[in-house]
CSV table of C-alpha atoms and ligand atoms in Angstrom, one decimal:
chain,number,residue,atom,x,y,z
A,261,UNK,CA,-0.1,-0.4,-0.1
A,262,UNK,CA,1.3,3.5,-0.7
A,263,UNK,CA,-0.2,6.7,0.2
A,264,UNK,CA,0.7,9.9,-0.9
A,265,UNK,CA,0.2,13.6,-0.2
A,266,UNK,CA,-0.2,16.1,-3.5
A,267,UNK,CA,-0.6,20.1,-2.5
A,268,UNK,CA,-2.1,21.2,-5.2
A,269,UNK,CA,-4.0,24.1,-6.7
A,270,UNK,CA,-7.1,22.7,-7.9
A,271,UNK,CA,-8.3,19.0,-7.8
A,272,UNK,CA,-7.8,18.8,-11.6
A,273,UNK,CA,-4.2,19.3,-10.9
A,274,UNK,CA,-4.2,16.4,-8.5
A,275,UNK,CA,-5.8,14.2,-10.6
A,276,UNK,CA,-3.4,14.6,-13.4
A,277,UNK,CA,-0.6,13.9,-11.1
A,278,UNK,CA,-2.4,11.2,-9.1
A,279,UNK,CA,-2.9,9.2,-12.5
A,280,UNK,CA,0.7,9.8,-13.6
A,281,UNK,CA,2.2,8.6,-10.4
A,282,UNK,CA,-0.2,6.4,-8.7
A,283,UNK,CA,-2.0,5.0,-12.2
A,284,UNK,CA,-5.8,5.0,-12.6
A,285,UNK,CA,-6.1,2.3,-9.8
A,286,UNK,CA,-5.1,4.7,-7.1
A,287,UNK,CA,-8.1,6.2,-5.0
A,288,UNK,CA,-8.5,9.8,-3.4
A,289,UNK,CA,-8.7,9.0,0.5
A,290,UNK,CA,-8.9,12.6,1.5
A,291,UNK,CA,-8.8,16.3,0.6
A,292,UNK,CA,-8.8,19.6,2.7
A,293,UNK,CA,-7.5,23.3,2.1
A,294,UNK,CA,-4.1,24.3,3.6
A,295,UNK,CA,-2.3,27.3,3.5
A,296,UNK,CA,1.3,27.4,2.0
A,297,UNK,CA,3.7,26.9,4.7
A,298,UNK,CA,5.6,30.3,6.2
A,299,UNK,CA,4.7,34.0,6.9
A,300,UNK,CA,4.6,34.5,3.2
A,301,UNK,CA,2.2,31.5,3.0
A,302,UNK,CA,-0.4,33.8,4.9
A,303,UNK,CA,-0.8,36.3,2.3
A,304,UNK,CA,-0.9,33.3,-0.7
A,305,UNK,CA,-4.1,32.0,-1.6
A,306,UNK,CA,-4.7,28.4,-0.3
A,307,UNK,CA,-3.9,25.5,-1.4
A,308,UNK,CA,-5.6,22.0,-2.1
A,309,UNK,CA,-3.9,19.0,-0.1
A,310,UNK,CA,-4.9,15.5,-1.6
A,311,UNK,CA,-4.1,12.2,-0.1
A,312,UNK,CA,-4.3,9.3,-2.7
A,313,UNK,CA,-3.4,5.5,-2.2
A,314,UNK,CA,-2.8,2.6,-4.3
A,315,UNK,CA,-2.5,-1.2,-3.3
A,316,UNK,CA,0.9,-1.8,-4.7
A,317,UNK,CA,0.7,-5.5,-3.8
A,318,UNK,CA,-2.5,-6.4,-6.1
A,319,UNK,CA,-0.5,-4.2,-9.1
A,320,UNK,CA,2.8,-5.7,-9.1
A,321,UNK,CA,3.9,-6.2,-12.6
A,322,UNK,CA,1.6,-3.9,-14.1
A,323,UNK,CA,3.8,-1.2,-14.2
A,324,UNK,CA,2.9,0.8,-11.4
A,325,UNK,CA,5.5,0.0,-9.3
A,326,UNK,CA,7.7,0.8,-12.0
A,327,UNK,CA,6.4,4.4,-12.2
A,328,UNK,CA,6.5,4.7,-8.3
A,329,UNK,CA,10.4,3.8,-8.4
A,330,UNK,CA,11.0,7.0,-10.6
A,331,UNK,CA,8.8,9.1,-8.1
A,332,UNK,CA,10.0,8.1,-4.7
A,333,UNK,CA,6.9,7.9,-1.9
A,334,UNK,CA,7.1,10.6,0.9
A,335,UNK,CA,4.2,9.5,2.9
A,336,UNK,CA,2.7,11.6,6.0
A,337,UNK,CA,5.1,11.0,8.9
A,338,UNK,CA,2.7,9.3,11.5
A,339,UNK,CA,1.4,7.3,8.9
A,340,UNK,CA,4.5,5.4,8.0
A,341,UNK,CA,5.0,3.0,10.8
A,342,UNK,CA,1.4,1.7,10.5
A,343,UNK,CA,1.7,1.7,6.6
A,344,UNK,CA,5.0,-0.2,6.5
A,345,UNK,CA,3.4,-2.6,8.7
A,346,UNK,CA,0.9,-3.2,6.2
A,347,UNK,CA,2.9,-3.6,3.5
A,348,UNK,CA,4.8,-6.3,5.4
A,349,UNK,CA,2.1,-8.5,5.7
A,350,UNK,CA,2.5,-11.6,3.3
A,351,UNK,CA,0.1,-13.7,1.4
A,352,UNK,CA,-3.1,-11.7,0.7
A,353,UNK,CA,-6.5,-12.3,-0.4
A,354,UNK,CA,-8.7,-9.5,-1.9
A,355,UNK,CA,-10.8,-9.4,1.0
A,356,UNK,CA,-7.7,-8.6,3.3
A,357,UNK,CA,-6.9,-5.9,0.7
A,358,UNK,CA,-9.7,-4.5,1.3
A,359,UNK,CA,-9.6,-4.1,4.7
A,360,UNK,CA,-6.1,-3.2,4.7
A,361,UNK,CA,-7.7,-0.5,1.9
A,362,UNK,CA,-10.0,0.5,4.9
A,363,UNK,CA,-7.4,0.7,7.5
A,364,UNK,CA,-5.6,2.9,5.7
A,365,UNK,CA,-8.3,5.3,5.3
A,366,UNK,CA,-8.9,5.7,8.8
A,367,UNK,CA,-5.6,6.5,9.6
A,368,UNK,CA,-5.3,8.9,7.3
A,369,UNK,CA,-8.7,10.3,8.4
A,370,UNK,CA,-7.8,10.2,11.9
A,371,UNK,CA,-4.4,12.3,10.8
A,372,UNK,CA,-6.7,14.9,9.0
A,373,UNK,CA,-8.7,15.3,11.6
A,374,UNK,CA,-6.0,15.8,14.2
A,375,UNK,CA,-4.4,18.4,12.0
A,376,UNK,CA,-7.9,20.2,11.4
A,377,UNK,CA,-8.6,20.2,15.1
A,378,UNK,CA,-5.2,22.1,15.9
A,379,UNK,CA,-5.3,24.3,13.1
A,380,UNK,CA,-6.4,28.0,13.7
A,381,UNK,CA,-9.0,27.8,10.6
A,382,UNK,CA,-12.5,28.4,12.1
A,383,UNK,CA,-15.7,29.0,10.5
A,384,UNK,CA,-15.6,32.8,11.2
A,385,UNK,CA,-12.3,33.0,9.5
A,386,UNK,CA,-14.2,31.4,6.2
A,387,UNK,CA,-17.2,34.1,6.8
A,388,UNK,CA,-14.4,36.9,6.9
A,389,UNK,CA,-13.0,35.8,3.8
A,390,UNK,CA,-16.1,35.4,1.9
A,391,UNK,CA,-16.9,39.0,3.5
A,392,UNK,CA,-13.2,40.2,2.1
A,393,UNK,CA,-14.2,38.7,-1.6
A,394,UNK,CA,-17.7,40.6,-1.3
A,395,UNK,CA,-15.8,43.5,-0.8
A,396,UNK,CA,-17.4,44.6,2.4
A,397,UNK,CA,-15.6,47.5,4.0
A,398,UNK,CA,-13.6,46.8,7.4
A,399,UNK,CA,-16.4,48.8,9.3
A,400,UNK,CA,-19.1,45.8,7.9
A,401,UNK,CA,-16.9,43.2,8.8
A,402,UNK,CA,-16.0,44.0,12.3
A,403,UNK,CA,-19.6,45.1,12.8
A,404,UNK,CA,-20.5,41.6,12.0
A,405,UNK,CA,-18.1,40.4,14.4
A,406,UNK,CA,-19.8,42.4,16.7
A,407,UNK,CA,-22.7,41.1,15.6
A,408,UNK,CA,-22.3,37.5,16.4
A,409,UNK,CA,-20.9,38.4,19.9
A,410,UNK,CA,-23.9,40.2,21.2
A,411,UNK,CA,-26.3,37.0,19.6
A,412,UNK,CA,-23.5,34.5,21.6
A,413,UNK,CA,-23.0,33.1,18.2
A,414,UNK,CA,-19.8,30.6,18.5
A,415,UNK,CA,-17.1,31.1,16.0
A,416,UNK,CA,-17.6,27.1,15.1
A,417,UNK,CA,-21.2,27.9,14.5
A,418,UNK,CA,-20.5,30.7,12.2
A,419,UNK,CA,-22.1,30.1,8.3
A,420,UNK,CA,-23.5,31.5,5.3
A,421,UNK,CA,-26.9,31.6,7.0
A,422,UNK,CA,-25.7,33.7,10.0
A,423,UNK,CA,-23.7,36.0,7.4
A,424,UNK,CA,-27.0,36.3,5.3
A,425,UNK,CA,-29.3,37.2,8.5
A,426,UNK,CA,-26.6,40.2,9.1
A,427,UNK,CA,-26.7,41.5,5.8
A,428,UNK,CA,-30.4,41.4,5.3
A,429,UNK,CA,-30.9,43.2,8.8
A,430,UNK,CA,-28.4,45.6,8.3
A,431,UNK,CA,-29.4,46.4,4.4
A,432,UNK,CA,-32.8,47.2,6.4
A,433,UNK,CA,-31.6,49.4,8.5
A,434,UNK,CA,-29.2,51.4,6.3
A,435,UNK,CA,-29.3,51.3,2.6
A,436,UNK,CA,-32.5,53.7,1.1
A,437,UNK,CA,-33.3,53.4,-2.1
A,438,UNK,CA,-35.4,56.2,-4.1
A,439,UNK,CA,-35.0,58.8,-6.8
A,440,UNK,CA,-34.5,62.4,-5.1
A,441,UNK,CA,-36.4,63.9,-8.1
A,442,UNK,CA,-35.6,67.7,-8.8
A,443,UNK,CA,-35.8,69.9,-11.8
A,444,UNK,CA,-32.1,70.5,-11.9
A,445,UNK,CA,-30.2,67.4,-11.7
A,446,UNK,CA,-26.0,68.0,-11.4
A,447,UNK,CA,-24.2,64.9,-11.6
A,448,UNK,CA,-20.4,64.3,-10.1
A,449,UNK,CA,-18.0,62.1,-9.4
A,450,UNK,CA,-14.7,60.3,-9.9
A,451,UNK,CA,-13.4,60.1,-13.3
A,452,UNK,CA,-14.8,57.8,-15.8
A,453,UNK,CA,-17.7,56.4,-13.2
A,454,UNK,CA,-20.2,56.8,-16.1
A,455,UNK,CA,-21.4,60.5,-15.6
A,456,UNK,CA,-22.0,61.3,-19.1
A,457,UNK,CA,-23.4,58.1,-20.1
A,458,UNK,CA,-26.1,58.0,-17.2
A,459,UNK,CA,-26.9,61.3,-17.8
A,460,UNK,CA,-27.5,60.1,-21.8
A,461,UNK,CA,-29.6,57.3,-20.3
A,462,UNK,CA,-31.7,59.5,-18.1
A,463,UNK,CA,-32.2,62.4,-20.6
A,464,UNK,CA,-33.5,59.9,-23.4
A,465,UNK,CA,-35.8,58.2,-21.4
A,466,UNK,CA,-37.2,61.4,-20.1
A,467,UNK,CA,-37.0,62.8,-23.2
A,468,UNK,CA,-38.6,59.9,-25.4
A,469,UNK,CA,-40.7,58.0,-22.7
A,470,UNK,CA,-42.0,61.0,-20.5
A,471,UNK,CA,-42.0,63.3,-23.3
A,472,UNK,CA,-40.1,65.9,-20.8
A,473,UNK,CA,-38.4,69.3,-22.3
A,474,UNK,CA,-34.8,69.3,-21.5
A,475,UNK,CA,-32.1,71.6,-21.3
A,476,UNK,CA,-28.2,70.5,-20.8
A,477,UNK,CA,-25.1,72.0,-19.3
A,478,UNK,CA,-21.8,71.1,-19.2
A,479,UNK,CA,-19.4,72.7,-17.0
A,480,UNK,CA,-17.0,69.8,-17.7
A,481,UNK,CA,-14.5,71.9,-20.5
A,482,UNK,CA,-11.4,70.2,-18.8
A,483,UNK,CA,-11.0,67.1,-20.6
A,484,UNK,CA,-10.6,67.1,-24.4
A,485,UNK,CA,-13.7,65.7,-26.1
A,486,UNK,CA,-15.6,65.9,-23.0
A,487,UNK,CA,-18.2,68.6,-24.7
A,488,UNK,CA,-18.4,66.6,-28.0
A,489,UNK,CA,-19.5,63.8,-26.1
A,490,UNK,CA,-22.4,65.5,-24.4
A,491,UNK,CA,-23.2,66.9,-27.6
A,492,UNK,CA,-23.8,64.0,-29.6
A,493,UNK,CA,-26.4,62.7,-27.4
A,494,UNK,CA,-27.8,65.8,-27.5
A,495,UNK,CA,-28.0,66.3,-31.0
A,496,UNK,CA,-29.5,62.8,-31.8
A,497,UNK,CA,-32.1,63.5,-29.2
A,498,UNK,CA,-33.0,67.3,-30.2
A,499,UNK,CA,-31.6,68.7,-27.0
A,500,UNK,CA,-29.9,72.1,-26.6
A,501,UNK,CA,-26.9,72.3,-24.7
A,502,UNK,CA,-25.1,75.1,-23.1
A,503,UNK,CA,-21.3,74.9,-21.9
A,504,UNK,CA,-20.5,77.0,-19.1
A,505,UNK,CA,-16.7,77.8,-18.3
A,506,UNK,CA,-16.8,79.6,-15.2
A,507,UNK,CA,-19.2,79.1,-11.7
A,508,UNK,CA,-20.5,82.7,-12.5
A,509,UNK,CA,-21.8,81.9,-15.8
A,510,UNK,CA,-24.0,78.9,-14.7
A,511,UNK,CA,-26.6,80.6,-13.5
A,512,UNK,CA,-27.1,82.6,-16.4
A,513,UNK,CA,-27.0,78.9,-18.3
A,514,UNK,CA,-29.7,77.9,-16.0
A,515,UNK,CA,-31.7,80.9,-16.3
A,516,UNK,CA,-31.3,80.5,-20.2
A,517,UNK,CA,-33.7,77.0,-20.1
A,518,UNK,CA,-36.4,78.4,-17.5
A,519,UNK,CA,-39.0,77.1,-19.6
A,520,UNK,CA,-37.3,73.3,-19.7
A,521,UNK,CA,-38.9,70.6,-17.5
A,522,UNK,CA,-36.0,69.6,-16.3
A,523,UNK,CA,-32.1,71.0,-16.5
A,524,UNK,CA,-29.1,68.1,-16.2
A,525,UNK,CA,-26.1,69.3,-15.3
A,526,UNK,CA,-22.4,67.0,-16.5
A,527,UNK,CA,-19.4,67.8,-14.5
A,528,UNK,CA,-15.5,67.1,-14.8
A,529,UNK,CA,-14.6,63.6,-13.4
A,530,UNK,CA,-13.0,64.8,-10.1
A,531,UNK,CA,-10.4,62.3,-7.7
A,532,UNK,CA,-11.6,62.0,-4.3
A,533,UNK,CA,-8.2,62.7,-3.5
A,534,UNK,CA,-7.8,66.2,-5.2
A,535,UNK,CA,-9.6,68.5,-2.5
A,536,UNK,CA,-8.5,71.6,-4.7
A,537,UNK,CA,-10.7,70.1,-7.8
A,538,UNK,CA,-13.5,69.2,-5.2
A,539,UNK,CA,-13.6,72.9,-4.0
A,540,UNK,CA,-13.7,74.0,-7.5
A,541,UNK,CA,-16.2,71.9,-8.3
A,542,UNK,CA,-18.3,72.8,-5.4
A,543,UNK,CA,-17.8,76.7,-6.5
A,544,UNK,CA,-20.4,75.7,-9.5
A,545,UNK,CA,-22.6,73.8,-7.2
A,546,UNK,CA,-23.0,76.6,-4.8
A,547,UNK,CA,-24.0,78.7,-7.3
A,548,UNK,CA,-27.7,77.1,-7.3
A,549,UNK,CA,-29.8,76.4,-4.4
A,550,UNK,CA,-32.3,74.2,-5.6
A,551,UNK,CA,-30.4,71.7,-7.6
A,552,UNK,CA,-30.5,67.9,-6.9
A,553,UNK,CA,-26.5,66.4,-6.6
A,554,UNK,CA,-26.3,62.9,-8.2
A,555,UNK,CA,-23.4,61.4,-6.7
A,556,UNK,CA,-22.1,59.0,-9.5
A,557,UNK,CA,-19.7,55.7,-8.2
A,558,UNK,CA,-18.6,52.9,-9.9
A,559,UNK,CA,-18.9,49.2,-8.4
A,560,UNK,CA,-16.1,48.5,-9.8
A,561,UNK,CA,-13.7,50.7,-7.4
A,562,UNK,CA,-12.6,48.7,-4.4
A,563,UNK,CA,-14.1,49.4,-1.2
A,564,UNK,CA,-11.5,51.8,0.3
A,565,UNK,CA,-11.8,54.1,-2.4
A,566,UNK,CA,-15.4,53.6,-2.7
A,567,UNK,CA,-15.9,54.7,0.7
A,568,UNK,CA,-13.2,57.4,0.4
A,569,UNK,CA,-15.3,59.1,-2.3
A,570,UNK,CA,-18.7,59.1,-0.4
A,571,UNK,CA,-16.2,60.6,2.5
A,572,UNK,CA,-14.9,63.4,0.5
A,573,UNK,CA,-17.6,63.8,-1.7
A,574,UNK,CA,-20.0,64.4,1.6
A,575,UNK,CA,-17.5,67.8,1.9
A,576,UNK,CA,-19.0,69.1,-0.9
A,577,UNK,CA,-22.8,68.1,-0.5
A,578,UNK,CA,-24.4,65.5,-2.7
A,579,UNK,CA,-28.4,64.3,-2.3
A,580,UNK,CA,-28.2,60.9,-3.8
A,581,UNK,CA,-26.1,58.0,-5.4
A,582,UNK,CA,-26.2,56.6,-8.4
A,583,UNK,CA,-24.3,53.2,-8.9
A,584,UNK,CA,-22.6,52.3,-12.4
A,585,UNK,CA,-20.9,49.1,-13.7
A,586,UNK,CA,-23.1,46.1,-12.0
A,587,UNK,CA,-22.7,44.1,-15.1
A,588,UNK,CA,-18.2,44.5,-14.3
A,589,UNK,CA,-18.3,42.9,-10.9
A,590,UNK,CA,-19.7,40.2,-8.8
A,591,UNK,CA,-18.6,42.1,-5.8
A,592,UNK,CA,-21.7,43.7,-4.5
A,593,UNK,CA,-20.0,44.8,-0.8
A,594,UNK,CA,-20.4,48.6,-1.8
A,595,UNK,CA,-24.0,48.4,-1.6
A,596,UNK,CA,-23.9,48.1,1.7
A,597,UNK,CA,-20.6,49.6,2.3
A,598,UNK,CA,-22.7,53.1,0.8
A,599,UNK,CA,-25.4,52.6,3.6
A,600,UNK,CA,-22.8,52.4,6.5
A,601,UNK,CA,-21.0,55.6,5.4
A,602,UNK,CA,-24.1,58.3,3.9
A,603,UNK,CA,-27.8,58.2,5.0
A,604,UNK,CA,-28.3,59.1,1.2
A,605,UNK,CA,-30.3,57.1,-0.8
A,606,UNK,CA,-29.3,55.3,-4.2
A,607,UNK,CA,-31.2,56.1,-6.8
A,608,UNK,CA,-30.1,54.4,-10.1
A,609,UNK,CA,-28.2,51.2,-11.1
A,610,UNK,CA,-26.4,51.2,-14.3
A,611,UNK,CA,-25.6,47.9,-15.7
A,612,UNK,CA,-23.8,48.5,-19.0
A,613,UNK,CA,-22.9,50.7,-21.7
A,614,UNK,CA,-26.0,51.0,-24.0
A,615,UNK,CA,-27.9,54.0,-23.9
A,616,UNK,CA,-30.7,54.2,-22.7
A,617,UNK,CA,-31.4,50.7,-21.8
A,618,UNK,CA,-29.0,49.7,-19.4
A,619,UNK,CA,-30.1,51.6,-16.3
A,620,UNK,CA,-32.7,51.1,-13.9
A,621,UNK,CA,-34.4,52.6,-10.6
A,622,UNK,CA,-33.2,51.6,-7.4
A,623,UNK,CA,-35.2,49.6,-5.2
A,624,UNK,CA,-34.2,47.6,-2.1
A,625,UNK,CA,-35.5,44.8,-3.7
A,626,UNK,CA,-33.3,44.8,-6.4
A,627,UNK,CA,-30.6,46.0,-4.5
A,628,UNK,CA,-30.8,42.9,-1.9
A,629,UNK,CA,-31.1,40.8,-5.3
A,630,UNK,CA,-27.8,42.1,-6.3
A,631,UNK,CA,-26.6,41.5,-2.9
A,632,UNK,CA,-27.4,37.5,-3.2
A,633,UNK,CA,-26.4,37.4,-7.1
A,634,UNK,CA,-29.6,37.1,-8.2
A,635,UNK,CA,-29.5,39.7,-11.1
A,636,UNK,CA,-27.2,38.6,-13.6
B,106,GTP,N1,-19.9,48.7,-18.0
B,106,GTP,C1,-20.4,49.8,-18.0
B,106,GTP,N2,-19.8,50.5,-18.7
B,106,GTP,C2,-20.2,51.9,-18.3
B,106,GTP,C3,-21.3,52.0,-17.6
B,106,GTP,N3,-21.4,52.8,-17.4
B,106,GTP,C4,-20.6,53.7,-18.4
B,106,GTP,N4,-19.9,52.9,-18.8
B,106,GTP,C5,-18.6,53.2,-19.6
B,106,GTP,O1,-17.7,53.8,-19.0
B,106,GTP,C6,-17.1,54.9,-19.6
B,106,GTP,C7,-16.7,55.9,-19.2
B,106,GTP,O2,-18.1,56.4,-19.5
B,106,GTP,P1,-18.6,58.1,-19.3
B,106,GTP,O3,-19.8,58.4,-19.0
B,106,GTP,O4,-17.7,59.0,-20.5
B,106,GTP,O5,-17.7,58.8,-17.9
B,106,GTP,P2,-17.5,60.1,-17.2
B,106,GTP,O6,-17.4,59.5,-15.7
B,106,GTP,O7,-18.5,60.9,-18.0
B,106,GTP,O8,-16.0,60.3,-17.4
B,106,GTP,P3,-15.2,61.5,-17.1
B,106,GTP,O9,-16.2,62.8,-17.6
B,106,GTP,O10,-13.9,61.5,-18.0
B,106,GTP,O11,-15.3,61.7,-15.6
B,106,GTP,C8,-17.9,54.8,-21.0
B,106,GTP,O12,-17.0,53.4,-22.0
B,106,GTP,C9,-18.8,54.1,-20.8
B,106,GTP,O13,-19.5,53.6,-21.9
B,106,GTP,C10,-21.9,50.8,-17.1
B,106,GTP,O14,-22.9,50.9,-16.2
B,106,GTP,N5,-21.6,49.5,-17.3
B,107,MG,MG1,-18.0,62.8,-18.6
């Protein structure tokens, strides 16, 4: 009997190695996730440790022994003695061999159980890793630990359903979803998150479906091509566009659209890290008291930057959030992250580049479905 351990990336890799080294008759005795050894292993992803066994006695002369000679066997230390004893048994019947196989299985099983019991891995760790994968902010993860503590849920009984209860409870408390309306709507946010595209989607729906008269203003004279980008959409829809070069000129442009049902204002993308640029943007926003300000943020942004964006844009003020690029991510933690860091509602969800289709009104039901991954 030969037992061999393989530390591999996945089951497929294990199967290839086992077949190559032990042959087709090898059986997989156990598998478990392990971290690579050493300090740096903590920062690497988990590997799979697969233990396979083959009954050599039964296969002597079949070529498998030869292969084993080429790849010497190094069994788990504690198993060696017992395995060797089994190997030394003479004249075995098929029944004997089956029994041996059972013995070996239980030896390896015991070894595995022992290792698992002494390892630091707990269910809480696994669930926290899942939360990290979902891109929850550390504040949300700490809150989950506190939530479990308050309910005296032991670490080893924490599972996905505890996490789902927690998410649902906090989601209901913290996340709001509704449009904030307003006749004058300004769209602000970091570069490239989809401000202009979102305006095009909303304007198309308002003009074509709701038959509203609309005026467009852009204060984005910073980026080459930005004005043309907005004008392309405006021309298709037959909507007038005004370009504003300084904050003082904004009231006049708004006034010129006094006969319009709705006014949409596009702005230059600004990094949350650049306070000077944010203040410059604020000087435009200060020109009009009754505008609704939509912060556009991408779901693809990692949680730390997403929250910093909310925090820094709070300084210049906004009324609502539009989340874009749902189609580009599987990590939906930012929905709940937003609820922890602002009491402003989420108004729209954007899920693609297509104007006007890839946008929908945010509702709590839809947002929760996105968190559970039910919305594709
Ligand atoms: N996949 C995907 N792409 C999007 C979405 N919204 C916008 N985009 C794309 O993102 C890119 C940037 O979009 P813009 O609308 O120009 O972004 P912006 O925020 O106006 O950019 P700046 O004005 O440069 O700050 C374009 O290629 C859009 O088609 C979305 O929901 N999903
Ligand atoms: Mg733009």
